[in-house]
XYZ file of C-alpha atoms in Angstrom:
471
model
C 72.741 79.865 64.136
C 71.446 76.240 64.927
C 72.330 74.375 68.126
C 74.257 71.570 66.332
C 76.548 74.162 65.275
C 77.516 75.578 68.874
C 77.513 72.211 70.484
C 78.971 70.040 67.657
C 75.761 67.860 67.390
C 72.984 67.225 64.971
C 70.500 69.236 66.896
C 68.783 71.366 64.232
C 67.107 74.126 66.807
C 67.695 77.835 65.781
C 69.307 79.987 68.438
C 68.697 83.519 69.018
C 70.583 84.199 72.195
C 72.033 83.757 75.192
C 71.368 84.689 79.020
C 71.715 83.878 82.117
C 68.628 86.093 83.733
C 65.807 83.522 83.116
C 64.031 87.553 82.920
C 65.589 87.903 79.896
C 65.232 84.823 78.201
C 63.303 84.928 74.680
C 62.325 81.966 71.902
C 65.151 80.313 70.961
C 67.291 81.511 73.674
C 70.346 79.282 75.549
C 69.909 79.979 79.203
C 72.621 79.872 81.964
C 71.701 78.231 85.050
C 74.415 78.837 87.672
C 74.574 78.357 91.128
C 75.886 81.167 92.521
C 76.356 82.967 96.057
C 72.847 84.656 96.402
C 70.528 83.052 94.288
C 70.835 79.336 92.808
C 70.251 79.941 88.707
C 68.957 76.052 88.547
C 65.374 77.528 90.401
C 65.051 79.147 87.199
C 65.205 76.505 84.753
C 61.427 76.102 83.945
C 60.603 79.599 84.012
C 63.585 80.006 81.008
C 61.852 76.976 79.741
C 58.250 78.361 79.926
C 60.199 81.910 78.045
C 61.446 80.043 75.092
C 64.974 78.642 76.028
C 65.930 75.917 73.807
C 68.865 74.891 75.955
C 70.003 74.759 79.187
C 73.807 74.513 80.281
C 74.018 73.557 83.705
C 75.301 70.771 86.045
C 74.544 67.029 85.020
C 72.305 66.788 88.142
C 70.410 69.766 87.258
C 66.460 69.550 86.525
C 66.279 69.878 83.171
C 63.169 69.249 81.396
C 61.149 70.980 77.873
C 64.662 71.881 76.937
C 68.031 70.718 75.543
C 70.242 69.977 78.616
C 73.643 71.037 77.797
C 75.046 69.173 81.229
C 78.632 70.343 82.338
C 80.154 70.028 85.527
C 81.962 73.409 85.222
C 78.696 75.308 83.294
C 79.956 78.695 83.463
C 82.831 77.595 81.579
C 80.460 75.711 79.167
C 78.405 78.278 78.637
C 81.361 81.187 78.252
C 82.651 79.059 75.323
C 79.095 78.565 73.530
C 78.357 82.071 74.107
C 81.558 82.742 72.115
C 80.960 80.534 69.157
C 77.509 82.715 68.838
C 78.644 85.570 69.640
C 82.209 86.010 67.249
C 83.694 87.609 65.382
C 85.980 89.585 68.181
C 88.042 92.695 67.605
C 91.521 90.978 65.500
C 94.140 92.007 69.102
C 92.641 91.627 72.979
C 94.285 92.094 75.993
C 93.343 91.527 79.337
C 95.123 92.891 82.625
C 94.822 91.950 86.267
C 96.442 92.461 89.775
C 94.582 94.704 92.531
C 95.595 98.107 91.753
C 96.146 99.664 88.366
C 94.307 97.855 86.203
C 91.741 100.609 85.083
C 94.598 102.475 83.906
C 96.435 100.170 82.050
C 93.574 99.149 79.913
C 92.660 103.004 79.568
C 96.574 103.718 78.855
C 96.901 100.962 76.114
C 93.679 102.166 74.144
C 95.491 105.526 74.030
C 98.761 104.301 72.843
C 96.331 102.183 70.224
C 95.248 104.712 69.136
C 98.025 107.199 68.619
C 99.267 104.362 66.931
C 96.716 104.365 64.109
C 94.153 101.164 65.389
C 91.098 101.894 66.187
C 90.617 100.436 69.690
C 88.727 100.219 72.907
C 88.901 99.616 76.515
C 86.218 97.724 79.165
C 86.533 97.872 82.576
C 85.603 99.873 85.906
C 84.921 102.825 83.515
C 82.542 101.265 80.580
C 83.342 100.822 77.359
C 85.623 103.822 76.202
C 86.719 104.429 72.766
C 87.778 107.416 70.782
C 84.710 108.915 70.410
C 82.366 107.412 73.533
C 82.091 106.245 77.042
C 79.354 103.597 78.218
C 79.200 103.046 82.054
C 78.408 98.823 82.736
C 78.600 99.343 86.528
C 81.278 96.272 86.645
C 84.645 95.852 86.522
C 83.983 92.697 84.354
C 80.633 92.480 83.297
C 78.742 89.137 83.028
C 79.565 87.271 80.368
C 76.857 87.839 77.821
C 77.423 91.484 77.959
C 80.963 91.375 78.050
C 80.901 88.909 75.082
C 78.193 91.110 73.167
C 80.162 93.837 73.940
C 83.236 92.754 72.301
C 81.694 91.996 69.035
C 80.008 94.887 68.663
C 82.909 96.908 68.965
C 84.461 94.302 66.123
C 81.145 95.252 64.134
C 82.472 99.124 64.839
C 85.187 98.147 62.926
C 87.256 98.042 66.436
C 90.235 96.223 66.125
C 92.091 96.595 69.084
C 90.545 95.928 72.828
C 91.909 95.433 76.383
C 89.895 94.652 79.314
C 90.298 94.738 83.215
C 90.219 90.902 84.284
C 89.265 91.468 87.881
C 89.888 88.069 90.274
C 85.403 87.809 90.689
C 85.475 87.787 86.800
C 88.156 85.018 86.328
C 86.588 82.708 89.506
C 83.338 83.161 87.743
C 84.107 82.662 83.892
C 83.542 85.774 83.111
C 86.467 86.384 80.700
C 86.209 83.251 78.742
C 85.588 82.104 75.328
C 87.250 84.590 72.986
C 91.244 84.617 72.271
C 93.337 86.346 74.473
C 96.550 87.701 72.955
C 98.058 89.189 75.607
C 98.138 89.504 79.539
C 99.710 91.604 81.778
C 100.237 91.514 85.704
C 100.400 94.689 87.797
C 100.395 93.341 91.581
C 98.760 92.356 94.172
C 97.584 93.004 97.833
C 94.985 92.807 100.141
C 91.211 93.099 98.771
C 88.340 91.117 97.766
C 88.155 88.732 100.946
C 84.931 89.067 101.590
C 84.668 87.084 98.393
C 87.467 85.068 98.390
C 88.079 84.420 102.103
C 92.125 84.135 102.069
C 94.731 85.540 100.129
C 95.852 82.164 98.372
C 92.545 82.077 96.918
C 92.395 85.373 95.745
C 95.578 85.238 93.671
C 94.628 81.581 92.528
C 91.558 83.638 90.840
C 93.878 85.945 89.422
C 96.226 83.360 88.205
C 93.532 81.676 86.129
C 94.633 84.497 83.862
C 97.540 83.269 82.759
C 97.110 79.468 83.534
C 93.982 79.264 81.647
C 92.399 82.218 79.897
C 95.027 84.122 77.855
C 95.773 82.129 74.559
C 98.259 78.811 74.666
C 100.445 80.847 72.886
C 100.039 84.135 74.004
C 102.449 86.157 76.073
C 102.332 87.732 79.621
C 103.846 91.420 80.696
C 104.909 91.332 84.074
C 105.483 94.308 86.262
C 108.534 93.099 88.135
C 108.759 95.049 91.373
C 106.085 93.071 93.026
C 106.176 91.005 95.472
C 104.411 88.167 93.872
C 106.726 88.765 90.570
C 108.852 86.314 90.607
C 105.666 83.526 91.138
C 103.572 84.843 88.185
C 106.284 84.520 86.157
C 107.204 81.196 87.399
C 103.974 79.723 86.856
C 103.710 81.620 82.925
C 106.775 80.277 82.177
C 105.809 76.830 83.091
C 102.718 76.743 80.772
C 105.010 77.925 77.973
C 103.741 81.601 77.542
C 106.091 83.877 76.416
C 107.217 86.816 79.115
C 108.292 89.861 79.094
C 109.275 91.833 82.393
C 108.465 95.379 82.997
C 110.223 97.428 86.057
C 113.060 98.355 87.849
C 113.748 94.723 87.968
C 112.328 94.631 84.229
C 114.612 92.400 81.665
C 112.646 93.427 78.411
C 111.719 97.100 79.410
C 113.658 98.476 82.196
C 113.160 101.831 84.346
C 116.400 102.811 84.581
C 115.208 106.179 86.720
C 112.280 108.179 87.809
C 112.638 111.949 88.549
C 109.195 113.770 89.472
C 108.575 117.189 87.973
C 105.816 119.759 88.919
C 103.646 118.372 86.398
C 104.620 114.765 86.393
C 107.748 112.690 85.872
C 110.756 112.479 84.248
C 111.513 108.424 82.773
C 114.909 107.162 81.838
C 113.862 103.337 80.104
C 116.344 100.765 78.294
C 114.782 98.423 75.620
C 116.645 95.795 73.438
C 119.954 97.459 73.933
C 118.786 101.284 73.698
C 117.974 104.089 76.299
C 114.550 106.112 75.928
C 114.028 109.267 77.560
C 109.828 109.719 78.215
C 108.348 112.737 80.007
C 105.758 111.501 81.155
C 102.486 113.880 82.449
C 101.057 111.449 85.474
C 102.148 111.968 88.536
C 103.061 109.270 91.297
C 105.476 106.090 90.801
C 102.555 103.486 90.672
C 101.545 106.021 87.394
C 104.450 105.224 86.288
C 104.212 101.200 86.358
C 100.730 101.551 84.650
C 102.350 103.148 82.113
C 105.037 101.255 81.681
C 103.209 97.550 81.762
C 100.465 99.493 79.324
C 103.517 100.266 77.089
C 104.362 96.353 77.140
C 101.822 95.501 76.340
C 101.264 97.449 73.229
C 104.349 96.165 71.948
C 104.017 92.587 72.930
C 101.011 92.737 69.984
C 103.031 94.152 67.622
C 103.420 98.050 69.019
C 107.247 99.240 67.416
C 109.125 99.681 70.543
C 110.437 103.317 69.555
C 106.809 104.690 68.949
C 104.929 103.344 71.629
C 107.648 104.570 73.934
C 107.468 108.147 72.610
C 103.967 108.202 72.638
C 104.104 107.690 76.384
C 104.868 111.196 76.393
C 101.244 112.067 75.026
C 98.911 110.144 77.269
C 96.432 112.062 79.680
C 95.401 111.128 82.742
C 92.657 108.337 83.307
C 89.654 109.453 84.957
C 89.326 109.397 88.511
C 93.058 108.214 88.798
C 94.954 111.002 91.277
C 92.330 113.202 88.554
C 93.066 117.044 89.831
C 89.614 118.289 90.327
C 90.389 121.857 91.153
C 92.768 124.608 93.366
C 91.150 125.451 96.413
C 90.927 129.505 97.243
C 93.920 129.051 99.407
C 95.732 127.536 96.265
C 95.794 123.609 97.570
C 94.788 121.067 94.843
C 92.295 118.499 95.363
C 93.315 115.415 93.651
C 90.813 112.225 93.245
C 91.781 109.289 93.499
C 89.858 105.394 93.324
C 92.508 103.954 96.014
C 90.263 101.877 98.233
C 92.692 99.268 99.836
C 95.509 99.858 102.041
C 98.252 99.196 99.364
C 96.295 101.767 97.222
C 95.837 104.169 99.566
C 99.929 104.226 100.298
C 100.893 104.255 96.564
C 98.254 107.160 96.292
C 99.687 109.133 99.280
C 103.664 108.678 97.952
C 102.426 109.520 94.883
C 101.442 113.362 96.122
C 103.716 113.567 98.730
C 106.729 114.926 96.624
C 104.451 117.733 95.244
C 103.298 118.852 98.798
C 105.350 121.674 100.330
C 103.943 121.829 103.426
C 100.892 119.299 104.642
C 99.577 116.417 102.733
C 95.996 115.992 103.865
C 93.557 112.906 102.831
C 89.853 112.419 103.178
C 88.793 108.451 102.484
C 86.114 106.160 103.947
C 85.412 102.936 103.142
C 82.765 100.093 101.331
C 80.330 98.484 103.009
C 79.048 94.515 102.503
C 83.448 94.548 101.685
C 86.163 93.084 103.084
C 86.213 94.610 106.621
C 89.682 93.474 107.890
C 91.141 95.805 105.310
C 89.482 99.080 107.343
C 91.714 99.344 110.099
C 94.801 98.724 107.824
C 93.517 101.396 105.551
C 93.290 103.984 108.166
C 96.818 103.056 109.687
C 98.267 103.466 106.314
C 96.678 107.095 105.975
C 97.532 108.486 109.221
C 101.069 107.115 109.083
C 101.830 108.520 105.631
C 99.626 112.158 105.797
C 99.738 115.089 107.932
C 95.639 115.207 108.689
C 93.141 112.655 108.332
C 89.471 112.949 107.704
C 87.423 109.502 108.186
C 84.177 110.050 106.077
C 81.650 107.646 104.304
C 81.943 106.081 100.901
C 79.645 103.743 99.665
C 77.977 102.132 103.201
C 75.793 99.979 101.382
C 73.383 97.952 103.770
C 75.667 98.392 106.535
C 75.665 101.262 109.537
C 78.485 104.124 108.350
C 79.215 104.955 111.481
C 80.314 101.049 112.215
C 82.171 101.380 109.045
C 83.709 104.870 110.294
C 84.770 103.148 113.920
C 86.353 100.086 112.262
C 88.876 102.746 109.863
C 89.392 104.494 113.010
C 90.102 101.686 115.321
C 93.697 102.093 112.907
C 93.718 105.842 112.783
C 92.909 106.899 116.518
C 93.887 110.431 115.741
C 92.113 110.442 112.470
C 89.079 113.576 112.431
C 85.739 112.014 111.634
C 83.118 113.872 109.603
C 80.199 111.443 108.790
C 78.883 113.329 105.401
C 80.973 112.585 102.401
C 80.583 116.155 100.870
C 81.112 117.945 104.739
C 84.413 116.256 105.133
C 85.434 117.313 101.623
C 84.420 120.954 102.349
C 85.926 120.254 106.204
C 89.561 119.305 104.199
C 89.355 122.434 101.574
C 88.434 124.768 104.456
C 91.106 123.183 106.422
C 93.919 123.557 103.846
C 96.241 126.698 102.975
C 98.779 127.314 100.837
C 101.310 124.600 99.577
C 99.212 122.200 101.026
C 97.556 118.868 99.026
C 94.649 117.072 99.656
C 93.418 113.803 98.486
C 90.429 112.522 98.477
C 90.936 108.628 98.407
C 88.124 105.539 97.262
C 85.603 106.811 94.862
C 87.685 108.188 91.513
C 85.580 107.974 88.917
C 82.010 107.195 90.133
C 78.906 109.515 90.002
C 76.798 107.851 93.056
C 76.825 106.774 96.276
C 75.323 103.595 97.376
C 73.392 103.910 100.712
C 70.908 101.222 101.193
C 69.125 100.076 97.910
C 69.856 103.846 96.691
C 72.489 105.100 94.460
C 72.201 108.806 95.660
C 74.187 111.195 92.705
C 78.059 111.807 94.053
C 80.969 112.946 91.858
C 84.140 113.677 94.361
C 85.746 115.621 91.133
C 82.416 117.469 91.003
C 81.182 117.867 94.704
C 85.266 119.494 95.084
C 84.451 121.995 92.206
C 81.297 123.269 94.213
C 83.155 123.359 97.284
C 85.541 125.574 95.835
C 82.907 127.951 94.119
């Protein structure tokens, strides 16, 4: 592809690719210069140069020389939308979800009700790229945009057809998400998280809002899970743009829970849809399950899904991993469930969730992230102890900062809270501890395989560490 033909000028310079590591830059490359919150990507510019970059999107007052300067006052955006015109074709439907919690699942839960449905589809997000037959881990909730860009049409090129991704709020502030068409978006709340990053709340959901106000297609449409607090205002502000919406909830006008009974093995859903009742048994547990599942389900049908199949395939879709995942029965016959819930709001949905299923004590084993948001630790630890029977304070992924200082700031809100520094001590500490009819959760790490201490990623599976425990 030649320049002219990204930029819509008569510049006849091949292109090979794009990047925004100057590391990675090769002949005939477009390279990215961002400024960004630990490095500043315009120091970079003549080393891309001296690599081969042909062009170099970045702002107007940026040192540009040896190179095509591609000036933009907003060059992430710029360069999200040339990266796009390179990169294309995309799979034919995409879907993108945000809010704080649940958005793992509901990408995970629409790829299966894809696929029951016949299209070959995919998912990206905090687990990789999944499809039918693979897994790929990318580390990110929303990768940068080259890879998330090459990502997507490759799986086009796999003859994928239909994709959802996870459109976390550091993704949308940084243009991560841009450049390809966006059918669909769905909403599944929101709460405290991410201020480390985003400093208040208002500008947190502003970064989630971009969304809807900017990202998803002119067009498109927006699933709404109604029983949110912020509800009513993302639907306000869809509305006003001109997107279609459809609302999904107890409060839900297009697909309505008209009940929720738990079972043993999950729950029992009564739903109404254009005029008819559906009966789903669904095999999740926990009401937040539930939501995912239900927004997942809208948005299936909002690109094209017929309502009475994608509701009845509801009934078939496992659980996503790491995601209140049972790992195993302890000796004493107490599950161990897994769970990712690492904010306060998480943490409670997490707990209600298991509650129902415990007959006697409910007991829950979390920590929390360093270099994160550290007003959320208290909160998190008040949540736990108000809501289970025993609490064990542990470590999760301390980063470059002191666990124990992470372990006194959780307990500062959980004063009668046990603490047990060693991640895998407190889980054997909690399976020791707990007998029969008793559950146990352990809360903040779901689905990953390491723990981050320092500038190490030291191998750490909760699911697997529990099955050892239990040996």
């Amino acid at each position: 592809m030649r320049l002219g033909a990204l930029t819509g000028s008569d510049d006849n310079i091949p292109v090979t690719g794009f990047a925004i590591d100057h590391r990675k830059v090769a002949p005939g490359t477009v390279f990215g210069a961002f400024r960004g919150t630990r490095f500043n990507g315009e120091d970079f510019i003549p080393a891309a140069v001296a690599a081969g970059a042909v062009a170099v999107v970045a702002r107007p007052e940026a040192p540009v020389s040896g190179a095509a300067h591609i000036a933009a006052e907003e060059p992430r955006r710029t360069f999200a939308e040339l990266a796009a015109r390179f990169f294309k074709p995309f799979p034919q439907v995409v879907v993108a979800v945000t809010g704080t919690n649940g958005k793992t699942s509901n990408v995970e839960l629409c790829r299966q009700l894809w696929r029951m449905a016949g299209h070959p589809s995919a998912s990206i997000g905090t687990l990789g790229v999944t499809t039918a037959d693979d897994q790929v881990t990318t580390g990110l909730t929303t990768p940068d945009i080259v890879t998330f860009l090459s990502n997507m049409a490759g799986l086009e090129r796999m003859g994928i057809s239909h994709a959802a991704f996870e459109a976390s709020s550091h993704g949308l502030a940084q243009y991560r998400t841009e450049g390809l068409p966006v059918h669909a978006a769905g909403f599944t709340n929101f709460s405290r998280d991410h201020l480390d990053y985003h400093l208040t709340m208002d500008a947190y959901f502003e970064a989630k809002m971009r969304l809807f106000g900017e990202v998803v297609e002119p067009d498109g449409i927006a699933v709404v899970w109604a029983d949110d607090a912020k509800s009513d205002e993302v639907v306000r502000r869809c509305r006003e743009r001109g997107l279609e919406v459809m609302t999904v909830g107890r409060a839900g006008e297009t697909l309505r829970l008209v009940s929720r009974e738990t079972s043993e093995l999950g729950q029992k859903l009564v739903l109404e849809m254009e005029g008819r009742t559906h009966k789903v048994t669904l095999a999740l547990i926990g009401a937040y399950q539930a939501a995912n599942a239900l927004t997942a389900a809208g948005l299936v049908i909002a690109t094209g899904g017929d309502v009475e199949r994608t509701l009845a395939n509801l009934g078939r879709v496992h659980p996503v991993r790491g995601r209140l995942e049972r790992a195993v029965i302890t000796r004493a016959g107490a599950p161990v469930y897994v769970d990712y819930a690492h904010t306060p709001d998480a943490i409670e949905s997490a707990i209600e969730a298991l509650r129902p299923h415990a007959r006697s004590r409910l007991i829950t084993v979390f920590g929390a992230g360093g270099d994160r948001d550290v007003g959320k630790r208290a909160e998190m630890g008040a949540v736990a102890t108000r809501l289970s029977d025993l609490v064990i304070v542990t470590d999760d992924n301390p980063r470059s900062e002191d666990p124990a200082a992470i372990r006194r700031d959780i307990l500062e809100g959980a004063p009668a809270a046990v603490e047990v520094a060693g991640r895998r001590e407190a889980i054997e500490a909690a399976m020791a501890e707990a007998g029969p009819g008793d559950i146990i959760l352990l809360a903040g790490k779901g689905h990953e395989q390491g723990q981050i201490v320092g500038d190490m990623v030291l191998p750490f599976d909760d699911v697997v560490v529990a099955r050892e425990c239990a040996a």
